[in-house]
Coordinates of C-alpha atoms in Angstrom, one line a residue:
X1 CA 84.7 113.1 72.5
X2 CA 86.6 116.0 74.1
X3 CA 85.9 117.4 77.5
X4 CA 84.5 120.5 76.0
X5 CA 82.0 118.5 73.9
X6 CA 81.0 116.4 76.9
X7 CA 80.4 119.6 79.0
X8 CA 78.2 120.9 76.2
X9 CA 76.2 117.6 76.2
X10 CA 75.8 117.8 80.0
X11 CA 74.4 121.3 79.8
X12 CA 72.0 120.3 77.0
X13 CA 70.8 117.1 78.8
X14 CA 70.3 119.1 82.0
X15 CA 68.2 121.7 80.2
X16 CA 66.1 119.1 78.5
X17 CA 65.4 117.3 81.8
X18 CA 64.5 120.6 83.4
X19 CA 62.1 121.3 80.6
X20 CA 60.4 118.0 81.3
X21 CA 60.0 118.8 85.0
X22 CA 63.0 116.9 86.4
X23 CA 65.6 119.2 88.1
X24 CA 68.7 117.1 88.3
X25 CA 72.1 117.9 89.7
X26 CA 75.0 118.5 87.3
X27 CA 77.0 115.7 89.0
X28 CA 74.3 113.2 88.3
X29 CA 73.8 114.3 84.7
X30 CA 77.6 114.2 84.1
X31 CA 77.8 110.7 85.5
X32 CA 74.9 109.4 83.4
X33 CA 76.3 111.0 80.2
X34 CA 79.6 109.3 80.6
X35 CA 77.9 106.1 81.6
X36 CA 75.9 106.2 78.3
X37 CA 79.2 106.8 76.4
X38 CA 80.7 103.8 78.2
X39 CA 78.0 101.4 77.5
X40 CA 79.2 99.0 74.7
X41 CA 75.7 98.8 73.1
X42 CA 75.7 102.5 72.3
X43 CA 78.9 102.3 70.1
X44 CA 80.3 105.6 71.4
X45 CA 84.0 106.1 72.2
X46 CA 86.0 108.9 73.7
X47 CA 88.1 109.5 70.6
X48 CA 85.0 109.6 68.3
X49 CA 84.0 112.8 66.5
X50 CA 80.3 113.2 66.7
X51 CA 78.1 114.7 64.0
X52 CA 75.0 116.7 64.7
X53 CA 72.7 113.6 64.4
X54 CA 75.0 111.5 66.7
X55 CA 75.0 114.4 69.2
X56 CA 71.2 114.5 69.3
X57 CA 71.0 110.7 69.6
X58 CA 73.4 110.8 72.6
X59 CA 71.4 113.6 74.3
X60 CA 68.2 111.7 73.8
X61 CA 69.7 108.5 75.2
X62 CA 70.9 110.4 78.3
X63 CA 67.5 112.1 78.8
X64 CA 65.6 108.8 78.4
X65 CA 68.0 107.2 80.9
X66 CA 67.5 110.0 83.4
X67 CA 63.7 110.0 83.2
X68 CA 63.3 106.3 83.5
X69 CA 62.1 106.1 87.1
X70 CA 61.4 102.4 86.8
X71 CA 65.1 101.4 86.4
X72 CA 66.9 100.4 89.6
X73 CA 70.2 101.3 88.0
X74 CA 69.2 105.0 88.0
X75 CA 68.1 104.8 91.6
X76 CA 71.5 103.3 92.5
X77 CA 73.4 106.1 90.7
X78 CA 71.3 108.7 92.4
X79 CA 72.0 107.1 95.7
X80 CA 75.7 107.1 95.0
X81 CA 75.7 110.7 94.0
X82 CA 73.7 111.7 97.0
X83 CA 75.9 109.8 99.5
X84 CA 79.1 111.0 97.9
X85 CA 78.0 114.7 97.9
X86 CA 76.5 114.7 101.4
X87 CA 78.4 112.1 103.6
X88 CA 81.3 113.3 105.7
X89 CA 83.2 111.3 108.4
X90 CA 83.3 112.4 112.0
X91 CA 86.4 114.6 111.7
X92 CA 85.1 116.4 108.5
X93 CA 81.6 117.0 109.9
X94 CA 82.9 118.4 113.2
X95 CA 85.4 120.6 111.3
X96 CA 82.7 121.9 109.0
X97 CA 80.4 122.6 112.0
X98 CA 83.1 124.5 113.8
X99 CA 83.7 126.6 110.7
X100 CA 80.0 127.4 110.5
X101 CA 79.9 128.3 114.2
X102 CA 82.9 130.6 113.8
X103 CA 81.2 132.3 110.8
X104 CA 78.0 132.9 112.7
X105 CA 79.9 134.4 115.7
X106 CA 82.2 136.5 113.6
X107 CA 80.0 139.7 113.7
X108 CA 79.6 139.5 117.5
X109 CA 83.4 138.9 118.0
X110 CA 84.2 141.8 115.7
X111 CA 81.9 144.1 117.6
X112 CA 83.6 143.1 120.9
X113 CA 87.2 143.2 119.8
X114 CA 87.0 146.3 117.6
X115 CA 85.2 148.5 120.2
X116 CA 87.1 151.0 122.3
X117 CA 84.6 152.2 124.9
X118 CA 85.6 155.2 126.9
X119 CA 82.6 155.9 129.2
X120 CA 80.9 153.6 131.6
X121 CA 77.8 153.2 129.5
X122 CA 79.7 152.0 126.5
X123 CA 81.6 149.5 128.7
X124 CA 78.4 148.1 129.9
X125 CA 77.2 147.7 126.3
X126 CA 80.3 145.7 125.4
X127 CA 79.9 143.6 128.5
X128 CA 76.4 142.7 127.4
X129 CA 77.8 141.7 124.0
X130 CA 80.2 139.4 125.8
X131 CA 77.3 137.8 127.6
X132 CA 75.5 137.2 124.3
X133 CA 78.7 135.8 122.8
X134 CA 79.2 133.4 125.7
X135 CA 75.6 132.2 125.5
X136 CA 75.7 131.7 121.7
X137 CA 79.0 129.9 121.7
X138 CA 78.1 127.6 124.5
X139 CA 74.9 126.6 122.8
X140 CA 73.2 126.4 126.2
X141 CA 70.1 128.6 125.7
X142 CA 68.9 131.4 123.5
X143 CA 69.6 135.2 123.9
X144 CA 65.8 135.6 124.0
X145 CA 65.6 133.4 127.1
X146 CA 65.8 135.9 130.0
X147 CA 66.5 133.2 132.6
X148 CA 69.5 131.9 130.5
X149 CA 70.8 135.4 130.1
X150 CA 70.6 136.0 133.8
X151 CA 72.5 132.8 134.6
X152 CA 75.2 133.6 132.1
X153 CA 75.6 137.1 133.4
X154 CA 75.8 135.9 137.0
X155 CA 78.4 133.3 136.1
X156 CA 80.4 135.7 134.0
X157 CA 80.5 138.3 136.8
X158 CA 81.9 135.7 139.2
X159 CA 85.0 135.2 136.9
X160 CA 85.1 138.4 134.9
X161 CA 83.6 141.4 136.8
X162 CA 82.9 144.6 134.9
X163 CA 85.8 146.3 136.7
X164 CA 88.2 144.2 134.6
X165 CA 86.8 145.6 131.3
X166 CA 89.6 148.2 131.2
X167 CA 92.2 145.5 131.2
X168 CA 90.3 143.5 128.6
X169 CA 90.1 146.5 126.3
X170 CA 93.9 147.0 126.4
X171 CA 94.5 143.5 125.0
X172 CA 95.3 142.8 121.4
X173 CA 92.6 141.5 119.1
X174 CA 94.0 138.0 119.2
X175 CA 94.3 137.9 123.0
X176 CA 90.7 139.2 123.2
X177 CA 89.4 136.4 121.0
X178 CA 91.3 133.8 123.1
X179 CA 90.0 135.3 126.4
X180 CA 86.4 135.2 125.0
X181 CA 86.8 131.5 124.4
X182 CA 88.3 130.9 127.8
X183 CA 85.4 132.8 129.5
X184 CA 82.9 130.7 127.5
X185 CA 84.4 127.5 128.8
X186 CA 84.5 128.8 132.4
X187 CA 80.9 130.1 132.3
X188 CA 79.7 126.8 130.7
X189 CA 81.4 124.8 133.4
X190 CA 79.9 127.0 136.2
X191 CA 76.4 126.6 134.7
X192 CA 76.7 122.8 134.4
X193 CA 77.8 122.6 138.0
X194 CA 74.9 124.8 139.1
X195 CA 72.5 122.6 137.1
X196 CA 74.0 119.5 138.9
X197 CA 73.6 121.3 142.2
X198 CA 69.9 122.2 141.4
X199 CA 70.7 126.0 141.3
X200 CA 69.7 126.7 137.7
X201 CA 70.2 125.3 134.2
X202 CA 66.6 124.9 133.3
X203 CA 67.4 125.7 129.7
X204 CA 70.2 123.0 129.5
X205 CA 69.1 119.7 128.1
X206 CA 70.3 116.5 129.6
X207 CA 72.4 115.4 126.6
X208 CA 73.8 112.2 128.1
X209 CA 70.3 110.9 128.7
X210 CA 69.1 111.9 125.3
X211 CA 72.0 110.3 123.6
X212 CA 71.8 107.1 125.6
X213 CA 68.2 106.8 124.4
X214 CA 68.5 108.1 120.8
X215 CA 71.7 106.3 119.6
X216 CA 70.3 102.7 120.3
X217 CA 67.1 103.7 118.4
X218 CA 69.1 105.0 115.4
X219 CA 71.3 101.9 115.5
X220 CA 68.2 99.7 115.5
X221 CA 66.8 101.6 112.5
X222 CA 70.0 101.0 110.5
X223 CA 70.1 97.4 111.6
X224 CA 66.5 96.9 110.4
X225 CA 67.4 98.4 107.0
X226 CA 70.5 96.1 106.8
X227 CA 68.4 93.0 107.6
X228 CA 66.0 94.0 104.8
X229 CA 68.9 94.5 102.4
X230 CA 70.4 91.1 103.3
X231 CA 67.1 89.3 102.7
X232 CA 66.5 90.9 99.4
X233 CA 70.1 90.4 98.2
X234 CA 69.9 86.7 99.1
X235 CA 66.6 86.3 97.2
X236 CA 67.8 88.2 94.1
X237 CA 71.0 86.2 94.1
X238 CA 69.0 82.9 94.3
X239 CA 66.8 84.0 91.4
X240 CA 69.7 85.0 89.2
X241 CA 71.5 81.7 89.9
X242 CA 68.3 79.8 89.0
X243 CA 68.2 81.7 85.7
X244 CA 71.7 80.6 84.7
X245 CA 71.0 77.0 85.6
X246 CA 67.6 76.7 83.9
X247 CA 66.8 78.1 80.4
X248 CA 63.1 78.1 81.1
X249 CA 63.6 80.1 84.2
X250 CA 65.8 82.5 82.2
X251 CA 63.0 83.1 79.7
X252 CA 60.6 83.6 82.6
X253 CA 62.8 86.1 84.6
X254 CA 64.8 87.9 81.8
X255 CA 62.2 90.7 81.6
X256 CA 62.8 91.5 85.3
X257 CA 65.6 93.8 86.1
X258 CA 67.0 91.5 88.8
X259 CA 70.7 92.3 88.2
X260 CA 70.1 96.1 88.6
X261 CA 67.9 95.4 91.7
X262 CA 70.7 93.3 93.2
X263 CA 73.3 96.0 92.6
X264 CA 70.9 98.6 94.2
X265 CA 70.4 96.5 97.3
X266 CA 74.2 95.8 97.6
X267 CA 75.0 99.5 97.3
X268 CA 72.3 100.4 99.9
X269 CA 73.8 97.7 102.1
X270 CA 77.3 99.1 101.8
X271 CA 76.2 102.6 102.7
X272 CA 74.2 101.4 105.7
X273 CA 77.2 99.5 106.9
X274 CA 79.2 102.8 106.9
X275 CA 76.4 104.5 108.9
X276 CA 76.2 101.6 111.3
X277 CA 79.9 101.8 111.9
X278 CA 79.5 105.5 112.7
X279 CA 76.6 104.8 115.1
X280 CA 78.6 102.2 117.0
X281 CA 81.5 104.6 117.2
X282 CA 79.2 107.3 118.6
X283 CA 77.7 104.8 121.2
X284 CA 81.2 104.0 122.4
X285 CA 82.2 107.6 122.5
X286 CA 79.1 108.6 124.5
X287 CA 79.8 105.8 127.0
X288 CA 83.3 107.0 127.5
X289 CA 82.2 110.6 127.8
X290 CA 79.5 109.8 130.3
X291 CA 82.0 108.2 132.6
X292 CA 84.5 111.0 132.3
X293 CA 81.8 113.7 132.9
X294 CA 80.6 112.0 136.0
X295 CA 84.2 111.7 137.3
X296 CA 84.9 115.4 136.5
X297 CA 81.7 116.5 138.2
X298 CA 82.4 114.4 141.3
X299 CA 86.0 115.9 141.5
X300 CA 84.5 119.4 141.2
X301 CA 82.0 118.7 144.0
X302 CA 84.7 117.4 146.3
X303 CA 86.8 120.5 145.5
X304 CA 84.1 123.0 146.2
X305 CA 82.2 121.4 149.2
X306 CA 80.2 124.5 150.0
X307 CA 83.4 126.6 150.5
X308 CA 82.9 130.3 150.7
X309 CA 86.1 131.1 148.7
X310 CA 88.1 128.8 146.5
X311 CA 91.5 129.3 144.7
X312 CA 90.8 130.0 141.1
X313 CA 93.9 128.0 140.0
X314 CA 92.4 125.0 141.6
X315 CA 88.8 125.2 140.4
X316 CA 89.0 126.9 137.0
X317 CA 90.7 123.9 135.2
X318 CA 87.8 121.7 136.5
X319 CA 85.2 124.0 135.0
X320 CA 87.1 124.0 131.7
X321 CA 87.2 120.2 131.7
X322 CA 83.4 120.1 132.3
X323 CA 82.9 122.5 129.4
X324 CA 85.1 120.4 127.0
X325 CA 83.3 117.2 127.8
X326 CA 79.9 118.9 127.3
X327 CA 81.1 120.2 124.0
X328 CA 81.9 116.6 123.0
X329 CA 78.3 115.6 124.0
X330 CA 77.0 118.4 121.7
X331 CA 79.2 117.1 118.9
X332 CA 77.7 113.6 119.3
X333 CA 74.2 115.2 119.1
X334 CA 75.3 116.8 115.8
X335 CA 76.7 113.5 114.5
X336 CA 73.5 111.6 115.6
X337 CA 71.3 114.1 113.8
X338 CA 73.5 113.8 110.6
X339 CA 73.3 110.0 110.9
X340 CA 69.5 110.0 111.2
X341 CA 69.1 112.4 108.3
X342 CA 71.4 110.3 106.1
X343 CA 69.5 107.1 107.0
X344 CA 66.1 108.6 106.2
X345 CA 67.2 110.2 102.9
X346 CA 68.9 107.0 101.7
X347 CA 65.7 105.0 102.1
X348 CA 64.0 106.8 99.2
X349 CA 66.5 105.3 96.8
X350 CA 65.5 101.7 97.8
X351 CA 61.8 102.2 97.6
X352 CA 61.9 101.1 93.9
X353 CA 62.4 97.5 95.3
X354 CA 58.9 97.3 96.7
X355 CA 57.5 98.8 93.5
X356 CA 59.2 96.4 91.1
X357 CA 59.1 93.3 93.3
X358 CA 56.2 93.3 95.7
X359 CA 56.4 90.6 98.5
X360 CA 53.7 88.4 96.8
X361 CA 55.6 88.5 93.4
X362 CA 58.9 87.6 95.0
X363 CA 57.3 84.7 97.0
X364 CA 55.8 83.3 93.8
X365 CA 59.0 83.6 91.8
X366 CA 61.0 81.9 94.6
X367 CA 58.9 78.8 94.6
X368 CA 61.2 75.8 94.3
X369 CA 64.3 78.0 94.7
X370 CA 66.8 77.5 97.5
X371 CA 67.7 80.8 99.1
X372 CA 71.2 80.9 100.8
X373 CA 72.4 83.7 103.0
X374 CA 75.9 85.1 102.7
X375 CA 76.8 83.4 106.0
X376 CA 75.6 80.0 104.7
X377 CA 77.7 80.4 101.5
X378 CA 80.8 81.2 103.5
X379 CA 80.2 78.2 105.9
X380 CA 79.8 75.8 103.0
X381 CA 83.3 76.7 101.7
X382 CA 85.1 76.9 105.0
X383 CA 86.6 73.5 104.6
X384 CA 88.0 74.1 101.1
X385 CA 91.3 75.8 100.4
X386 CA 93.5 76.5 97.4
X387 CA 96.5 74.1 96.9
X388 CA 99.4 76.4 96.4
X389 CA 101.5 73.7 94.7
X390 CA 99.0 73.8 91.8
X391 CA 100.2 77.3 90.8
X392 CA 103.8 78.1 90.0
X393 CA 103.6 81.9 89.3
X394 CA 100.7 82.9 91.6
X395 CA 101.0 84.2 95.2
X396 CA 98.4 83.1 97.6
X397 CA 97.9 84.5 101.1
X398 CA 96.4 82.6 104.1
X399 CA 95.6 83.7 107.7
X400 CA 98.3 81.7 109.4
X401 CA 101.1 82.8 107.1
X402 CA 100.2 86.5 106.6
X403 CA 100.6 89.4 109.0
X404 CA 97.5 91.7 109.4
X405 CA 95.5 89.3 107.2
X406 CA 92.2 90.9 108.3
X407 CA 93.5 94.4 107.2
X408 CA 94.3 93.5 103.6
X409 CA 92.7 95.8 101.0
X410 CA 90.5 93.4 99.0
X411 CA 89.4 94.4 95.5
X412 CA 85.7 94.6 94.4
X413 CA 84.5 95.4 97.9
X414 CA 85.3 91.9 99.0
X415 CA 83.0 90.3 96.5
X416 CA 84.0 87.2 94.5
X417 CA 86.3 88.4 91.7
X418 CA 85.1 85.6 89.4
X419 CA 81.3 85.8 89.8
X420 CA 81.1 89.6 88.9
X421 CA 82.3 89.5 85.3
X422 CA 81.1 86.0 84.5
X423 CA 77.7 85.8 86.1
X424 CA 76.9 89.3 87.1
X425 CA 76.6 88.3 90.8
X426 CA 77.9 89.9 93.9
X427 CA 78.7 86.8 95.9
X428 CA 80.6 87.3 99.2
X429 CA 84.2 86.2 99.0
X430 CA 85.7 83.8 101.6
X431 CA 89.3 84.7 102.5
X432 CA 89.8 81.3 104.1
X433 CA 89.9 79.8 100.6
X434 CA 92.9 81.9 99.9
X435 CA 93.5 85.4 98.8
X436 CA 95.2 85.8 95.4
X437 CA 97.7 88.6 95.1
X438 CA 98.1 89.7 91.5
X439 CA 100.0 92.8 90.5
X440 CA 100.0 94.0 94.1
X441 CA 96.2 93.7 94.4
X442 CA 94.3 91.1 96.4
X443 CA 91.2 89.1 95.3
X444 CA 88.9 86.8 97.1
X445 CA 86.5 84.1 95.8
X446 CA 83.2 82.4 96.7
X447 CA 84.5 78.9 96.0
X448 CA 87.6 76.9 95.4
X449 CA 86.6 76.3 91.7
X450 CA 86.1 80.0 91.1
X451 CA 89.6 80.7 92.6
X452 CA 91.2 78.1 90.2
X453 CA 89.5 79.5 87.1
X454 CA 90.3 83.1 87.9
X455 CA 94.0 82.3 88.7
X456 CA 94.5 80.7 85.3
X457 CA 94.2 84.1 83.6
X458 CA 93.6 86.9 86.1
X459 CA 93.9 89.7 83.6
X460 CA 91.2 88.2 81.4
X461 CA 88.7 88.2 84.3
X462 CA 89.7 91.6 85.5
X463 CA 88.9 92.9 82.0
X464 CA 85.6 91.1 82.1
X465 CA 84.7 92.9 85.4
X466 CA 85.6 96.2 83.7
X467 CA 83.3 95.4 80.8
X468 CA 80.5 94.5 83.2
X469 CA 81.0 97.9 84.9
X470 CA 80.6 99.6 81.5
X471 CA 77.3 97.8 81.0
X472 CA 76.2 98.6 84.6
X473 CA 77.9 101.9 85.5
X474 CA 76.8 101.7 89.2
X475 CA 79.4 99.0 89.6
X476 CA 82.1 101.6 89.2
X477 CA 81.3 103.0 92.7
X478 CA 80.0 99.8 94.2
X479 CA 83.2 97.8 93.3
X480 CA 85.5 100.8 93.8
X481 CA 86.7 100.7 90.2
X482 CA 87.6 104.4 90.0
X483 CA 91.2 103.7 89.0
X484 CA 90.0 101.7 86.0
X485 CA 88.0 104.6 84.6
X486 CA 90.2 107.5 85.7
X487 CA 90.6 108.7 82.1
X488 CA 86.8 109.1 81.9
X489 CA 86.4 111.0 85.1
X490 CA 89.1 113.6 85.6
X491 CA 88.8 115.3 88.9
X492 CA 88.7 118.7 87.1
X493 CA 85.1 117.9 86.4
X494 CA 84.3 117.6 90.1
X495 CA 83.2 120.7 92.1
X496 CA 85.1 119.4 95.1
X497 CA 88.1 117.1 94.9
X498 CA 87.2 115.7 98.3
X499 CA 83.6 115.0 97.4
X500 CA 83.6 114.0 93.8
X501 CA 81.7 110.9 92.8
X502 CA 84.8 109.4 91.2
X503 CA 87.7 110.2 93.4
X504 CA 91.0 110.6 91.4
X505 CA 94.0 108.6 92.2
X506 CA 96.4 110.8 94.2
X507 CA 99.5 111.6 92.2
X508 CA 102.4 113.9 92.8
X509 CA 105.9 114.6 91.5
X510 CA 108.6 113.5 93.9
X511 CA 112.4 113.2 93.9
X512 CA 115.0 111.6 96.1
X513 CA 118.7 112.3 96.4
X514 CA 121.4 110.0 97.8
X515 CA 124.5 111.6 99.4
X516 CA 127.6 111.1 97.3
X517 CA 129.8 110.8 100.4
X518 CA 128.1 109.5 103.5
X519 CA 131.3 109.7 105.6
X520 CA 133.0 113.0 106.3
X521 CA 135.3 114.2 103.5
X522 CA 139.0 113.3 103.9
X523 CA 140.3 115.2 100.9
X524 CA 143.4 117.4 101.7
X525 CA 142.6 120.6 99.7
X526 CA 146.2 121.8 99.9
X527 CA 147.6 118.7 98.2
X528 CA 149.2 119.3 94.8
X529 CA 150.3 116.6 92.5
X530 CA 151.8 118.9 89.8
X531 CA 155.5 119.5 90.4
X532 CA 155.5 122.8 88.6
X533 CA 152.7 124.1 90.8
X534 CA 154.8 123.2 93.8
X535 CA 157.7 125.1 92.3
X536 CA 155.6 128.2 91.9
X537 CA 154.5 128.1 95.5
X538 CA 158.1 127.6 96.7
X539 CA 159.3 130.6 94.6
X540 CA 156.4 132.7 96.1
X541 CA 157.5 131.8 99.6
X542 CA 161.2 132.4 98.9
X543 CA 160.3 135.9 97.5
X544 CA 158.2 136.7 100.5
X545 CA 161.2 136.1 102.8
X546 CA 163.1 138.9 101.1
X547 CA 160.3 141.4 101.3
X548 CA 160.0 144.0 104.1
X549 CA 157.1 146.1 105.1
X550 CA 158.0 149.7 106.0
X551 CA 155.8 152.4 107.7
X552 CA 156.5 155.9 108.7
X553 CA 154.6 158.9 110.0
X554 CA 155.2 162.6 109.2
X555 CA 154.0 165.8 110.7
X556 CA 151.4 166.1 108.0
X557 CA 150.0 162.6 108.4
X558 CA 149.9 162.1 112.1
X559 CA 146.6 163.9 112.3
X560 CA 145.0 161.5 109.9
X561 CA 145.1 158.5 112.0
X562 CA 142.7 157.7 114.8
X563 CA 143.9 158.0 118.3
X564 CA 142.2 156.8 121.4
X565 CA 142.9 157.1 125.1
X566 CA 141.2 155.7 128.1
X567 CA 140.7 157.5 131.4
X568 CA 139.1 156.5 134.6
X569 CA 135.7 158.2 134.9
X570 CA 135.1 160.2 138.1
X571 CA 133.2 158.3 140.8
X572 CA 131.1 159.4 143.7
X573 CA 132.9 159.0 147.0
X574 CA 131.7 160.2 150.4
X575 CA 133.5 160.5 153.8
X576 CA 132.4 161.5 157.3
X577 CA 134.7 163.8 159.2
X578 CA 132.6 164.6 162.3
X579 CA 129.5 163.7 164.1
X580 CA 126.9 165.6 166.0
X581 CA 126.2 164.6 169.6
X582 CA 124.2 166.0 172.5
X583 CA 123.8 165.5 176.2
X584 CA 121.1 166.6 178.7
X585 CA 122.4 168.3 182.0
X586 CA 120.2 169.4 184.9
X587 CA 118.9 173.0 184.9
X588 CA 120.4 175.0 187.8
X589 CA 117.7 176.1 190.3
X590 CA 118.8 178.3 193.3
X591 CA 116.3 179.9 195.8
X592 CA 117.3 182.9 197.9
X593 CA 115.2 183.8 201.0
X594 CA 115.3 187.1 202.9
X595 CA 116.2 189.5 200.1
X596 CA 113.2 191.8 200.8
X597 CA 114.1 192.2 204.3
X598 CA 112.3 191.8 207.6
X599 CA 111.1 193.8 210.6
X600 CA 114.5 193.5 212.2
X601 CA 117.2 195.9 211.0
X602 CA 119.6 193.1 210.1
X603 CA 119.0 191.2 206.9
X604 CA 119.4 187.5 206.9
X605 CA 119.5 185.8 203.5
X606 CA 119.2 182.1 203.1
X607 CA 120.5 180.3 199.9
X608 CA 118.8 177.1 198.9
X609 CA 120.2 175.0 195.9
X610 CA 117.3 173.1 194.3
X611 CA 119.3 171.8 191.3
X612 CA 118.7 168.0 190.7
X613 CA 121.6 165.6 190.7
X614 CA 123.0 164.5 187.3
X615 CA 122.0 160.8 187.8
X616 CA 118.4 161.8 188.3
X617 CA 117.9 163.4 185.0

């Protein structure tokens, strides 16, 4: 079966299911097609050349498998496909959300950064677009909320008045985008402070309070689902063990799909554990953020203290810090919504349990059967341990002799490596018994006896587990056996290498090079071992001593060479040869009396000098 033939079969199966009213994803159809090829009872192989009849038989088998809604195995595969295509960890989800936000804001950013307003009216329009951008990016209100728009406008004018639009327009596109982000953080911080002070923020939700109430509720929902899974898994395991111990019970229960139901519950349990871990991480993150936000708000209040004017270099970083912390709260809200949706959507894939095994039926089937929990099974084997001296060529790991014992990567999702292939059971392994390291892989066991049997021929039981996965293809994902079936699931089939159902093993070409000489070279390049070469060099040197170099210049050639001279450039120098001076002397004032004459014939003239003295001037 070549890849092109399989792709054709996948298309044909998808069309046939669609014609019967079941619209299925291509990923699900592809997995089921390859699972049918894998199943040993169908007698197909990857190297087989199919005739027309065989092709139709394969298509019919796949369609029948996909339309059998009473089979827990199909529900498990659907659950695996859904989780693998939709789940993302914290970093991936936040990165994707940031990418979506940037895409939504791109038209607004483009309108702002590409505009070149010239008149006042155009500048006001660009300013209003900046207000809308800040409101959208902060996520604190809607552009249709007049009160929110007024708050953003007032906060923006306090840090970026319209008079600075001219400077903003002169910036480069990249600098404009960065300033828009900075303004968003400042305005967000101001609005949060105003909300805390009771001066606005009616459109801002109290995210810390909402998260502190919603996360425990979501965690409780996941815990309830996990408890249900544990109870069902313990009951199914007990029934399957009773079937293997009693032939009468085997005949009674063989018609029930207990093995498929057990794998369905275990897979649901594994996914819920992942979601529970995310919920606990979110709760811890929210607790830390709440403390940091309260401290930042208190520091901001102490800095402001009803002052009329505050240094921007002192208060702006506090506003930015508030904004960043609030953005983290918004991220936690997104993660909580994603966690809730995943929990709700996964539940549909476990509903088949109540349909196939109602509570009354399970109760009747379990009469006289002892149900043990996973914790009880582990407690029963805590006192037993593998004796290393019984094995010469096997490596056993124990807690007291192994560093990072709890962080070892255990195969088969930490289930007993012996019980899977032999009994078709997913029993919890107990590391205290001893972890077997075989070909750089670690295996755990549910009992000392299982460990001894497996260690006698590990490769045999590993192959049994592979054969069991061919019979129940949902085990490929549950037991993380992707590397065992890599040849059947090349990642070229996947739409996304990061989200494919069967993740390929990472491979790359690499090379290393060792320095030939680590120490600095000590080779003398001028050394010669050849005597005749030394003679040639000596003759060259002897001939050079007899050579002379002559040069002359004629009247016709002296103009052909370059000449240069250097002179001192003139410099500005100033001297002073005289100076202007002045003094103030008294103005002469002389009064003569008697020049016009008198009644007497003789003229008497009196001269009066009214000139002031020099020292009085």
